[in-house]
Amino acid sequence: MSKSVQTNSELLKFDGKPSWGVAFPQAMQHVLAMLIGNITPPMLIAGICGLSPEEKIMLTQAAMIIGGITTLLQLFPIFGFGMKLPNVMGVAFAYMPILTVIGQQYGIAAIFGSQLVAGFVSIFIGMFIGKIRKFFPPIVCGTVVLCIGLSLYKTAINYIGGGSGASAAGTFGAPQFWILAIVTLLVTLACNFFGKKLIKVSGMLIGIAVGYILALIMGGGLVNFNDFNSAGWFSLPIPFYFGLEFHFDAIVMMILMYVVQAVQTIGDVSSTTMGGFERECTDAELGGAIKGQGLCGMIGACIGGLPTDPYSQNVGLICTTKVVSRRVFTLVGIVMLLAGICPKFSALMATIPQSVLGGATLTVFAAITMSGIELLNEQKMSYRNKMIVGVALAIGVGIESKPEILQFLPQLAQNILGSSYLFFIKFCLTFINSFGNCLSASFLIFWLTIIFTNILLKIVYIPFSNLLFSANFSLSS
């Protein structure tokens, strides 16, 4: 009995060493909680960019690999990259609006090109996060997160209707797609509302499993195993397979998304230390977490892994169970890496019908939206704060609904401001908030630094890279 108590107490220490048999179930609980959230964004982006089924599998593999690498780096920091805290990292849904815009306009190579540059810039954000944080109070970040959630609803509805394949076949919105999406959504919500512990945090996984089984029963080609049957058992990512392209407007948008997510990371890291260790996080931990994400973003750009972020559901698990042992989270990272080098696993995930994914991800997008509202509520809704949020939303959403108002601006400005209203909202929020706080000089310095950095990249680094890589360096198999 005392041995059992001692083993369990080891789970509650960061440097504790519970037995592998005790640690493994705890690790799998975290893997199950993050699995679908990690593989869904690459599957959605693969469809948006028109990738082949084989490339879709590769993108999903890379998501598992980069998630595992980032999780392990955060546990075992190298030269200040990493926070030396337990957490589970994976591809973030919050990047989806920007990834969608860049993917639709320029293709997958431009996503990874802008991610490479933004990841590099993010390292410096981590170095100076203490000075930058004042530009992004909850009123700013909350509005941006709110808009991210709202902008993702279009993606969810598209997938609920059957996706691009159904649109091409003229069956978009057919009854079978609605049935699969609604059943998946209801099961996911039931688990979230009435489930306990593992059932509650795995609601999305259970919902997709039920929807998947229903799709198998319904037949009609809703689930296709051709690519699964032909997939191998072992494969390593091919560096630069998807290529790298550098577009100034795409880089600016991606950098801003990294800035927003850096602030979000502060919240996740703070929740981890408060819930798991009952203390505030240090500046070194915050900076290490953001620098680690930036470095792994650069690695991901080279191997096909999309941008990562801490998973809130796993933070919730840490706060609930108080399990913080590094051994547990090391196992999580290892399991993710093993899944990433097995094409069979990624091919099986790729057989999930799009309408099932749409029904499940609707709950995630709704949660992102409500997280934005929660952030807004952290500050008193004074008249000034209402105007900051209202004016920024009015301008940003207004331009999204009537983009031709930008037709007389230079093409570069049209691409940046018109392709995603998130950028315009971010710009307006930062400006109005800084102006209201009499920080206009600091605001100008902040934005001029970003603009100067990108101009420098445009003039020096990108032409050199384009010369070296012919604008799309790709090593194809």
Short mmCIF file of C-alpha atoms in Angstrom, two decimals:
data_model
loop_
_atom_site.label_atom_id
_atom_site.label_comp_id
_atom_site.label_asym_id
_atom_site.label_seq_id
_atom_site.Cartn_x
_atom_site.Cartn_y
_atom_site.Cartn_z
CA MET A 1 0.00 0.00 0.00
CA SER A 2 2.77 2.42 0.93
CA LYS A 3 4.57 1.56 -2.30
CA SER A 4 1.43 2.41 -4.27
CA VAL A 5 1.07 5.71 -2.46
CA GLN A 6 4.73 6.51 -3.09
CA THR A 7 4.36 5.70 -6.81
CA ASN A 8 1.32 7.95 -7.11
CA SER A 9 3.12 10.76 -5.31
CA GLU A 10 5.91 10.51 -7.89
CA LEU A 11 3.36 11.45 -10.56
CA LEU A 12 2.84 14.76 -8.77
CA LYS A 13 6.52 15.77 -8.94
CA PHE A 14 8.14 17.18 -12.08
CA ASP A 15 11.31 15.13 -11.51
CA GLY A 16 9.37 12.22 -10.03
CA LYS A 17 10.01 8.74 -11.39
CA PRO A 18 6.83 6.68 -11.30
CA SER A 19 7.06 3.19 -12.77
CA TRP A 20 6.66 3.01 -16.53
CA GLY A 21 3.54 0.89 -16.01
CA VAL A 22 1.95 3.66 -13.95
CA ALA A 23 3.19 6.46 -16.24
CA PHE A 24 2.00 4.93 -19.51
CA PRO A 25 -1.79 5.09 -18.87
CA GLN A 26 -1.39 8.72 -17.77
CA ALA A 27 0.53 9.46 -20.96
CA MET A 28 -2.07 7.79 -23.18
CA GLN A 29 -4.77 9.87 -21.52
CA HIS A 30 -2.97 12.99 -22.81
CA VAL A 31 -2.39 11.45 -26.26
CA LEU A 32 -6.09 10.66 -26.63
CA ALA A 33 -7.02 14.18 -25.49
CA MET A 34 -4.87 15.84 -28.17
CA LEU A 35 -4.91 13.33 -31.04
CA ILE A 36 -7.80 14.59 -33.14
CA GLY A 37 -6.96 18.22 -32.47
CA ASN A 38 -3.47 17.60 -33.84
CA ILE A 39 -4.31 15.70 -37.01
CA THR A 40 -7.39 17.65 -38.10
CA PRO A 41 -5.72 20.97 -39.14
CA PRO A 42 -3.26 19.30 -41.56
CA MET A 43 -6.11 17.29 -43.06
CA LEU A 44 -8.13 20.48 -43.58
CA ILE A 45 -5.14 22.34 -45.06
CA ALA A 46 -4.39 19.44 -47.38
CA GLY A 47 -7.91 19.77 -48.80
CA ILE A 48 -7.67 23.55 -49.09
CA CYS A 49 -4.34 23.35 -50.95
CA GLY A 50 -5.49 20.52 -53.22
CA LEU A 51 -2.83 18.05 -52.08
CA SER A 52 -2.88 14.42 -53.20
CA PRO A 53 -3.93 11.66 -50.77
CA GLU A 54 -0.27 10.66 -50.35
CA GLU A 55 0.69 14.24 -49.50
CA LYS A 56 -2.23 14.48 -47.08
CA ILE A 57 -0.80 11.46 -45.24
CA MET A 58 2.66 13.08 -45.20
CA LEU A 59 1.25 16.31 -43.77
CA THR A 60 -0.56 14.35 -41.04
CA GLN A 61 2.61 12.39 -40.23
CA ALA A 62 4.58 15.63 -39.95
CA ALA A 63 1.97 17.03 -37.54
CA MET A 64 2.52 14.13 -35.16
CA ILE A 65 6.31 14.38 -35.48
CA ILE A 66 6.51 18.14 -34.90
CA GLY A 67 4.05 17.82 -31.99
CA GLY A 68 6.30 15.21 -30.41
CA ILE A 69 9.46 17.24 -31.00
CA THR A 70 7.92 20.41 -29.52
CA THR A 71 6.55 18.54 -26.49
CA LEU A 72 9.98 17.03 -25.76
CA LEU A 73 11.81 20.33 -26.31
CA GLN A 74 9.55 22.04 -23.79
CA LEU A 75 10.41 19.29 -21.28
CA PHE A 76 14.14 19.24 -21.97
CA PRO A 77 15.21 22.80 -22.92
CA ILE A 78 18.27 23.37 -25.09
CA PHE A 79 20.13 26.70 -24.79
CA GLY A 80 17.04 28.41 -23.39
CA PHE A 81 14.67 27.00 -26.01
CA GLY A 82 11.92 25.32 -23.99
CA MET A 83 10.22 26.04 -20.67
CA LYS A 84 11.13 22.91 -18.65
CA LEU A 85 7.49 22.38 -17.77
CA PRO A 86 4.98 19.62 -18.60
CA ASN A 87 2.63 20.31 -21.47
CA VAL A 88 1.46 18.74 -24.69
CA MET A 89 2.11 20.65 -27.88
CA GLY A 90 0.51 20.14 -31.26
CA VAL A 91 -0.70 21.85 -34.43
CA ALA A 92 -2.96 24.74 -33.43
CA PHE A 93 -6.45 25.38 -34.84
CA ALA A 94 -5.98 29.09 -34.16
CA TYR A 95 -3.64 29.39 -37.15
CA MET A 96 -6.27 27.99 -39.52
CA PRO A 97 -7.67 31.32 -40.85
CA ILE A 98 -4.20 32.56 -41.82
CA LEU A 99 -3.10 29.18 -43.17
CA THR A 100 -6.30 29.00 -45.22
CA VAL A 101 -5.77 32.45 -46.75
CA ILE A 102 -2.12 31.79 -47.61
CA GLY A 103 -2.87 28.29 -48.88
CA GLN A 104 -5.69 29.44 -51.13
CA GLN A 105 -3.70 32.37 -52.52
CA TYR A 106 -0.19 30.94 -52.86
CA GLY A 107 -0.22 27.23 -51.99
CA ILE A 108 1.36 24.99 -49.37
CA ALA A 109 4.95 26.12 -50.12
CA ALA A 110 4.06 29.70 -49.15
CA ILE A 111 2.61 28.48 -45.83
CA PHE A 112 5.91 26.89 -44.90
CA GLY A 113 7.97 29.79 -46.24
CA SER A 114 6.09 32.32 -44.11
CA GLN A 115 6.16 29.92 -41.15
CA LEU A 116 9.95 29.64 -41.40
CA VAL A 117 10.39 33.41 -41.21
CA ALA A 118 7.69 33.90 -38.54
CA GLY A 119 9.22 31.14 -36.40
CA PHE A 120 12.54 32.96 -36.54
CA VAL A 121 10.91 36.26 -35.54
CA SER A 122 9.05 34.44 -32.76
CA ILE A 123 12.36 33.61 -31.10
CA PHE A 124 12.95 37.33 -30.59
CA ILE A 125 9.40 37.72 -29.34
CA GLY A 126 10.28 35.17 -26.66
CA MET A 127 13.39 37.15 -25.75
CA PHE A 128 11.45 40.39 -25.26
CA ILE A 129 8.01 39.11 -24.28
CA GLY A 130 8.10 41.13 -21.05
CA LYS A 131 8.36 44.38 -23.00
CA ILE A 132 5.89 43.40 -25.73
CA ARG A 133 3.11 42.13 -23.45
CA LYS A 134 1.83 45.64 -22.68
CA PHE A 135 0.71 45.98 -26.31
CA PHE A 136 -1.57 42.97 -25.98
CA PRO A 137 -3.87 43.23 -22.96
CA PRO A 138 -6.92 40.91 -22.76
CA ILE A 139 -9.08 43.45 -24.61
CA VAL A 140 -6.80 43.12 -27.66
CA CYS A 141 -6.11 39.39 -27.54
CA GLY A 142 -9.70 38.54 -26.67
CA THR A 143 -11.04 40.30 -29.76
CA VAL A 144 -8.50 38.59 -32.00
CA VAL A 145 -9.28 35.14 -30.55
CA LEU A 146 -13.00 35.86 -30.90
CA CYS A 147 -12.49 36.68 -34.57
CA ILE A 148 -10.38 33.57 -35.11
CA GLY A 149 -13.24 31.43 -33.83
CA LEU A 150 -15.83 33.22 -35.96
CA SER A 151 -13.69 32.97 -39.09
CA LEU A 152 -13.36 29.20 -38.64
CA TYR A 153 -17.09 28.53 -38.81
CA LYS A 154 -17.03 28.70 -42.60
CA THR A 155 -14.49 25.86 -42.63
CA ALA A 156 -16.62 23.74 -40.30
CA ILE A 157 -19.78 24.24 -42.37
CA ASN A 158 -17.90 23.43 -45.57
CA TYR A 159 -16.78 20.13 -44.08
CA ILE A 160 -20.21 19.36 -42.63
CA GLY A 161 -21.58 19.63 -46.18
CA GLY A 162 -19.04 17.09 -47.48
CA GLY A 163 -16.12 19.33 -48.43
CA SER A 164 -14.67 20.15 -51.84
CA GLY A 165 -15.14 16.58 -53.11
CA ALA A 166 -18.89 16.76 -52.50
CA SER A 167 -19.04 20.20 -54.12
CA ALA A 168 -17.34 18.86 -57.24
CA ALA A 169 -19.71 15.88 -57.34
CA GLY A 170 -22.80 18.08 -56.83
CA THR A 171 -23.73 16.35 -53.56
CA PHE A 172 -22.70 19.11 -51.14
CA GLY A 173 -25.11 19.20 -48.20
CA ALA A 174 -26.61 15.79 -49.00
CA PRO A 175 -28.63 14.13 -46.18
CA GLN A 176 -25.94 11.52 -45.39
CA PHE A 177 -23.44 14.30 -44.66
CA TRP A 178 -25.87 16.06 -42.36
CA ILE A 179 -26.62 12.82 -40.49
CA LEU A 180 -22.92 12.06 -39.91
CA ALA A 181 -22.14 15.61 -38.78
CA ILE A 182 -25.12 15.90 -36.42
CA VAL A 183 -24.52 12.50 -34.80
CA THR A 184 -20.82 13.32 -34.32
CA LEU A 185 -21.68 16.73 -32.86
CA LEU A 186 -24.30 15.34 -30.46
CA VAL A 187 -22.04 12.57 -29.18
CA THR A 188 -19.18 15.05 -28.70
CA LEU A 189 -21.43 17.45 -26.78
CA ALA A 190 -22.88 14.60 -24.67
CA CYS A 191 -19.38 13.56 -23.60
CA ASN A 192 -18.44 17.15 -22.79
CA PHE A 193 -21.63 17.81 -20.83
CA PHE A 194 -22.13 14.53 -18.97
CA GLY A 195 -18.79 12.71 -19.14
CA LYS A 196 -16.28 12.48 -16.31
CA LYS A 197 -12.49 12.60 -16.39
CA LEU A 198 -11.16 10.78 -19.49
CA ILE A 199 -14.59 10.63 -21.18
CA LYS A 200 -14.98 14.38 -20.84
CA VAL A 201 -11.55 15.32 -22.24
CA SER A 202 -11.82 12.72 -25.02
CA GLY A 203 -15.29 13.84 -26.15
CA MET A 204 -14.11 14.89 -29.60
CA LEU A 205 -12.28 11.59 -30.13
CA ILE A 206 -15.33 9.57 -29.04
CA GLY A 207 -17.64 11.66 -31.24
CA ILE A 208 -15.45 11.06 -34.29
CA ALA A 209 -15.24 7.32 -33.50
CA VAL A 210 -19.05 7.06 -33.37
CA GLY A 211 -19.42 9.10 -36.58
CA TYR A 212 -16.78 6.97 -38.28
CA ILE A 213 -18.53 3.70 -37.34
CA LEU A 214 -21.83 5.14 -38.58
CA ALA A 215 -20.17 6.06 -41.89
CA LEU A 216 -18.91 2.47 -42.24
CA ILE A 217 -22.43 1.16 -41.60
CA MET A 218 -23.99 3.60 -44.10
CA GLY A 219 -21.52 2.58 -46.84
CA GLY A 220 -21.85 4.33 -50.18
CA GLY A 221 -18.13 5.08 -50.43
CA LEU A 222 -18.14 7.44 -47.44
CA VAL A 223 -15.01 5.67 -46.15
CA ASN A 224 -12.32 4.70 -48.67
CA PHE A 225 -9.46 2.40 -47.63
CA ASN A 226 -7.52 2.41 -50.91
CA ASP A 227 -4.82 4.78 -49.64
CA PHE A 228 -4.67 2.98 -46.30
CA ASN A 229 -4.07 -0.38 -47.98
CA SER A 230 -1.25 1.03 -50.10
CA ALA A 231 0.46 2.96 -47.26
CA GLY A 232 3.66 1.59 -45.73
CA TRP A 233 4.46 0.91 -42.09
CA PHE A 234 7.52 3.12 -41.74
CA SER A 235 8.50 6.41 -43.32
CA LEU A 236 10.54 9.43 -42.31
CA PRO A 237 9.62 12.97 -43.41
CA ILE A 238 11.40 14.27 -46.52
CA PRO A 239 12.97 17.68 -45.80
CA PHE A 240 11.61 20.48 -48.01
CA TYR A 241 9.26 18.09 -49.83
CA PHE A 242 6.52 20.74 -49.94
CA GLY A 243 8.97 23.49 -50.86
CA LEU A 244 9.39 27.03 -49.53
CA GLU A 245 7.97 30.19 -51.06
CA PHE A 246 8.31 33.66 -49.59
CA HIS A 247 5.62 36.31 -50.04
CA PHE A 248 5.80 39.52 -48.08
CA ASP A 249 2.08 39.72 -47.24
CA ALA A 250 1.98 36.07 -46.16
CA ILE A 251 5.00 36.60 -43.90
CA VAL A 252 3.42 39.67 -42.25
CA MET A 253 0.18 37.79 -41.55
CA MET A 254 2.02 34.77 -40.16
CA ILE A 255 4.23 36.92 -37.89
CA LEU A 256 1.15 38.62 -36.45
CA MET A 257 -0.43 35.24 -35.81
CA TYR A 258 2.72 34.12 -33.98
CA VAL A 259 2.55 37.28 -31.86
CA VAL A 260 -1.09 36.60 -30.94
CA GLN A 261 -0.33 32.96 -30.15
CA ALA A 262 2.64 34.01 -28.04
CA VAL A 263 0.24 35.90 -25.81
CA GLN A 264 -2.09 32.89 -25.76
CA THR A 265 0.87 30.71 -24.78
CA ILE A 266 1.41 32.96 -21.76
CA GLY A 267 -2.08 32.05 -20.60
CA ASP A 268 -1.55 28.30 -21.12
CA VAL A 269 1.83 28.29 -19.37
CA SER A 270 0.40 30.33 -16.48
CA SER A 271 -2.49 27.87 -16.14
CA THR A 272 -0.02 24.96 -16.11
CA THR A 273 2.11 26.39 -13.31
CA MET A 274 -0.88 27.51 -11.25
CA GLY A 275 -2.82 24.26 -11.70
CA GLY A 276 0.09 21.83 -11.51
CA PHE A 277 2.59 23.58 -9.24
CA GLU A 278 0.47 26.22 -7.45
CA ARG A 279 2.78 29.08 -8.37
CA GLU A 280 3.14 31.79 -10.99
CA CYS A 281 5.28 31.09 -14.04
CA THR A 282 8.61 32.88 -14.40
CA ASP A 283 9.71 35.14 -17.25
CA ALA A 284 12.36 32.54 -18.13
CA GLU A 285 9.67 29.87 -18.50
CA LEU A 286 7.47 32.12 -20.62
CA GLY A 287 10.33 33.19 -22.85
CA GLY A 288 11.60 29.63 -23.16
CA ALA A 289 8.15 28.35 -24.16
CA ILE A 290 7.78 30.96 -26.92
CA LYS A 291 11.35 30.53 -28.17
CA GLY A 292 10.84 26.76 -28.23
CA GLN A 293 7.69 27.17 -30.32
CA GLY A 294 9.53 29.48 -32.70
CA LEU A 295 12.40 27.05 -33.18
CA CYS A 296 10.04 24.13 -33.72
CA GLY A 297 8.04 26.27 -36.14
CA MET A 298 11.19 26.62 -38.23
CA ILE A 299 11.87 22.88 -38.01
CA GLY A 300 8.26 22.17 -38.93
CA ALA A 301 8.51 24.39 -42.01
CA CYS A 302 11.37 22.21 -43.23
CA ILE A 303 9.67 18.84 -42.68
CA GLY A 304 6.01 19.73 -43.35
CA GLY A 305 4.80 20.35 -39.79
CA LEU A 306 2.36 23.23 -39.27
CA PRO A 307 2.67 25.76 -36.37
CA THR A 308 2.21 24.36 -32.86
CA ASP A 309 0.81 25.60 -29.57
CA PRO A 310 -0.01 24.14 -26.12
CA TYR A 311 -3.31 22.29 -26.03
CA SER A 312 -5.81 23.75 -23.60
CA GLN A 313 -7.51 20.39 -23.05
CA ASN A 314 -4.19 18.94 -21.87
CA VAL A 315 -3.60 21.96 -19.64
CA GLY A 316 -7.02 21.21 -18.18
CA LEU A 317 -5.97 17.59 -17.57
CA ILE A 318 -2.85 18.77 -15.72
CA CYS A 319 -4.92 21.10 -13.54
CA THR A 320 -7.44 18.34 -12.82
CA THR A 321 -5.13 15.38 -12.15
CA LYS A 322 -2.10 17.35 -10.84
CA VAL A 323 0.09 14.85 -12.75
CA VAL A 324 3.23 16.75 -13.79
CA SER A 325 5.91 14.04 -13.91
CA ARG A 326 8.36 14.62 -16.75
CA ARG A 327 8.42 10.86 -17.36
CA VAL A 328 4.71 10.89 -18.24
CA PHE A 329 5.09 13.69 -20.78
CA THR A 330 8.25 12.16 -22.21
CA LEU A 331 6.13 9.12 -23.05
CA VAL A 332 3.56 11.41 -24.68
CA GLY A 333 6.24 12.88 -26.95
CA ILE A 334 7.65 9.45 -27.81
CA VAL A 335 4.19 8.04 -28.69
CA MET A 336 3.56 11.04 -30.95
CA LEU A 337 6.90 10.52 -32.71
CA LEU A 338 6.21 6.82 -33.23
CA ALA A 339 2.77 7.59 -34.68
CA GLY A 340 4.39 10.18 -36.96
CA ILE A 341 6.79 7.74 -38.61
CA CYS A 342 4.01 5.22 -39.31
CA PRO A 343 2.18 6.10 -42.57
CA LYS A 344 -0.46 3.46 -41.79
CA PHE A 345 -1.60 5.52 -38.81
CA SER A 346 -1.85 8.74 -40.82
CA ALA A 347 -3.55 6.93 -43.71
CA LEU A 348 -6.16 5.53 -41.31
CA MET A 349 -6.83 9.02 -39.96
CA ALA A 350 -7.20 10.29 -43.54
CA THR A 351 -10.13 7.92 -44.11
CA ILE A 352 -12.31 9.88 -41.67
CA PRO A 353 -15.15 11.48 -43.70
CA GLN A 354 -15.02 15.26 -43.90
CA SER A 355 -18.57 15.63 -42.58
CA VAL A 356 -17.53 13.77 -39.42
CA LEU A 357 -14.58 16.12 -38.97
CA GLY A 358 -16.88 19.09 -39.55
CA GLY A 359 -19.31 18.01 -36.85
CA ALA A 360 -16.50 17.45 -34.33
CA THR A 361 -14.48 20.58 -35.07
CA LEU A 362 -17.55 22.78 -34.72
CA THR A 363 -17.22 22.33 -30.95
CA VAL A 364 -13.53 23.33 -31.09
CA PHE A 365 -14.26 26.46 -33.10
CA ALA A 366 -17.06 27.36 -30.72
CA ALA A 367 -14.68 26.90 -27.78
CA ILE A 368 -12.14 29.23 -29.43
CA THR A 369 -14.83 31.86 -29.91
CA MET A 370 -15.94 31.63 -26.29
CA SER A 371 -12.32 31.77 -25.12
CA GLY A 372 -12.10 35.14 -26.84
CA ILE A 373 -15.19 36.33 -24.99
CA GLU A 374 -13.73 35.09 -21.69
CA LEU A 375 -10.55 37.06 -22.38
CA LEU A 376 -12.62 40.17 -23.07
CA ASN A 377 -14.36 39.75 -19.73
CA GLU A 378 -11.01 39.86 -17.90
CA GLN A 379 -11.10 43.64 -18.37
CA LYS A 380 -13.91 45.89 -17.31
CA MET A 381 -16.09 46.82 -20.27
CA SER A 382 -15.75 50.55 -19.87
CA TYR A 383 -16.86 52.90 -22.63
CA ARG A 384 -13.27 53.11 -23.85
CA ASN A 385 -12.86 49.32 -24.03
CA LYS A 386 -16.20 48.92 -25.78
CA MET A 387 -15.07 51.41 -28.41
CA ILE A 388 -11.73 49.65 -28.86
CA VAL A 389 -13.44 46.34 -29.57
CA GLY A 390 -16.39 47.75 -31.47
CA VAL A 391 -14.47 50.04 -33.83
CA ALA A 392 -11.84 47.38 -34.60
CA LEU A 393 -14.54 44.79 -35.35
CA ALA A 394 -16.56 47.25 -37.40
CA ILE A 395 -13.62 48.17 -39.64
CA GLY A 396 -12.23 44.65 -39.91
CA VAL A 397 -15.49 42.80 -40.55
CA GLY A 398 -16.72 45.65 -42.75
CA ILE A 399 -13.71 45.35 -45.04
CA GLU A 400 -14.14 41.56 -45.11
CA SER A 401 -17.72 41.99 -46.36
CA LYS A 402 -16.81 44.72 -48.87
CA PRO A 403 -13.16 44.12 -49.92
CA GLU A 404 -13.46 46.25 -53.06
CA ILE A 405 -13.06 49.34 -50.85
CA LEU A 406 -9.32 48.54 -51.00
CA GLN A 407 -9.17 48.43 -54.81
CA PHE A 408 -7.17 51.68 -55.15
CA LEU A 409 -4.50 50.64 -52.65
CA PRO A 410 -1.21 49.07 -53.82
CA GLN A 411 -1.53 45.34 -54.49
CA LEU A 412 0.65 44.44 -51.52
CA ALA A 413 -1.62 46.40 -49.16
CA GLN A 414 -4.67 44.76 -50.72
CA ASN A 415 -3.20 41.31 -50.13
CA ILE A 416 -2.39 42.02 -46.49
CA LEU A 417 -5.52 43.95 -45.51
CA GLY A 418 -8.06 42.31 -47.78
CA SER A 419 -7.08 38.65 -47.58
CA SER A 420 -7.79 38.28 -43.88
CA TYR A 421 -9.72 40.74 -41.73
CA LEU A 422 -7.82 39.36 -38.73
CA PHE A 423 -4.81 41.43 -39.76
CA PHE A 424 -6.84 44.61 -40.04
CA ILE A 425 -8.56 43.98 -36.72
CA LYS A 426 -5.18 43.34 -35.07
CA PHE A 427 -3.77 46.57 -36.50
CA CYS A 428 -6.79 48.62 -35.43
CA LEU A 429 -6.88 47.11 -31.95
CA THR A 430 -3.22 47.77 -31.26
CA PHE A 431 -3.44 51.32 -32.60
CA ILE A 432 -6.61 52.31 -30.74
CA ASN A 433 -5.48 50.69 -27.50
CA SER A 434 -2.04 52.32 -27.71
CA PHE A 435 -3.58 55.68 -28.57
CA GLY A 436 -5.96 55.43 -25.63
CA ASN A 437 -3.08 54.70 -23.29
CA CYS A 438 -0.95 57.55 -24.70
CA LEU A 439 1.55 54.98 -25.97
CA SER A 440 1.45 56.08 -29.58
CA ALA A 441 5.23 56.46 -29.77
CA SER A 442 5.75 52.94 -28.47
CA PHE A 443 3.08 51.71 -30.85
CA LEU A 444 4.84 53.30 -33.82
CA ILE A 445 8.20 51.88 -32.76
CA PHE A 446 6.63 48.42 -32.39
CA TRP A 447 4.97 48.42 -35.81
CA LEU A 448 7.90 50.11 -37.57
CA THR A 449 10.17 47.39 -36.18
CA ILE A 450 7.94 44.70 -37.69
CA ILE A 451 7.71 46.56 -41.01
CA PHE A 452 11.46 47.24 -41.12
CA THR A 453 12.21 43.59 -40.34
CA ASN A 454 9.96 42.42 -43.14
CA ILE A 455 11.35 44.97 -45.62
CA LEU A 456 14.82 43.73 -44.75
CA LEU A 457 13.66 40.18 -45.36
CA LYS A 458 12.07 41.27 -48.63
CA ILE A 459 15.19 43.09 -49.87
CA VAL A 460 17.97 40.84 -48.59
CA TYR A 461 16.96 37.42 -47.30
CA ILE A 462 14.09 36.46 -49.59
CA PRO A 463 15.81 37.31 -52.93
CA PHE A 464 18.87 35.39 -51.75
CA SER A 465 16.65 32.44 -50.75
CA ASN A 466 14.78 32.63 -54.04
CA LEU A 467 18.10 32.62 -55.89
CA LEU A 468 19.28 29.66 -53.86
CA PHE A 469 16.00 27.73 -53.89
CA SER A 470 14.52 29.10 -57.16
CA ALA A 471 11.61 30.51 -55.08
CA ASN A 472 10.34 26.97 -54.43
CA PHE A 473 13.02 24.69 -53.12
CA SER A 474 11.55 21.20 -53.17
CA LEU A 475 13.10 17.79 -52.76
CA SER A 476 10.48 15.41 -54.04
CA SER A 477 10.52 11.68 -53.77
#
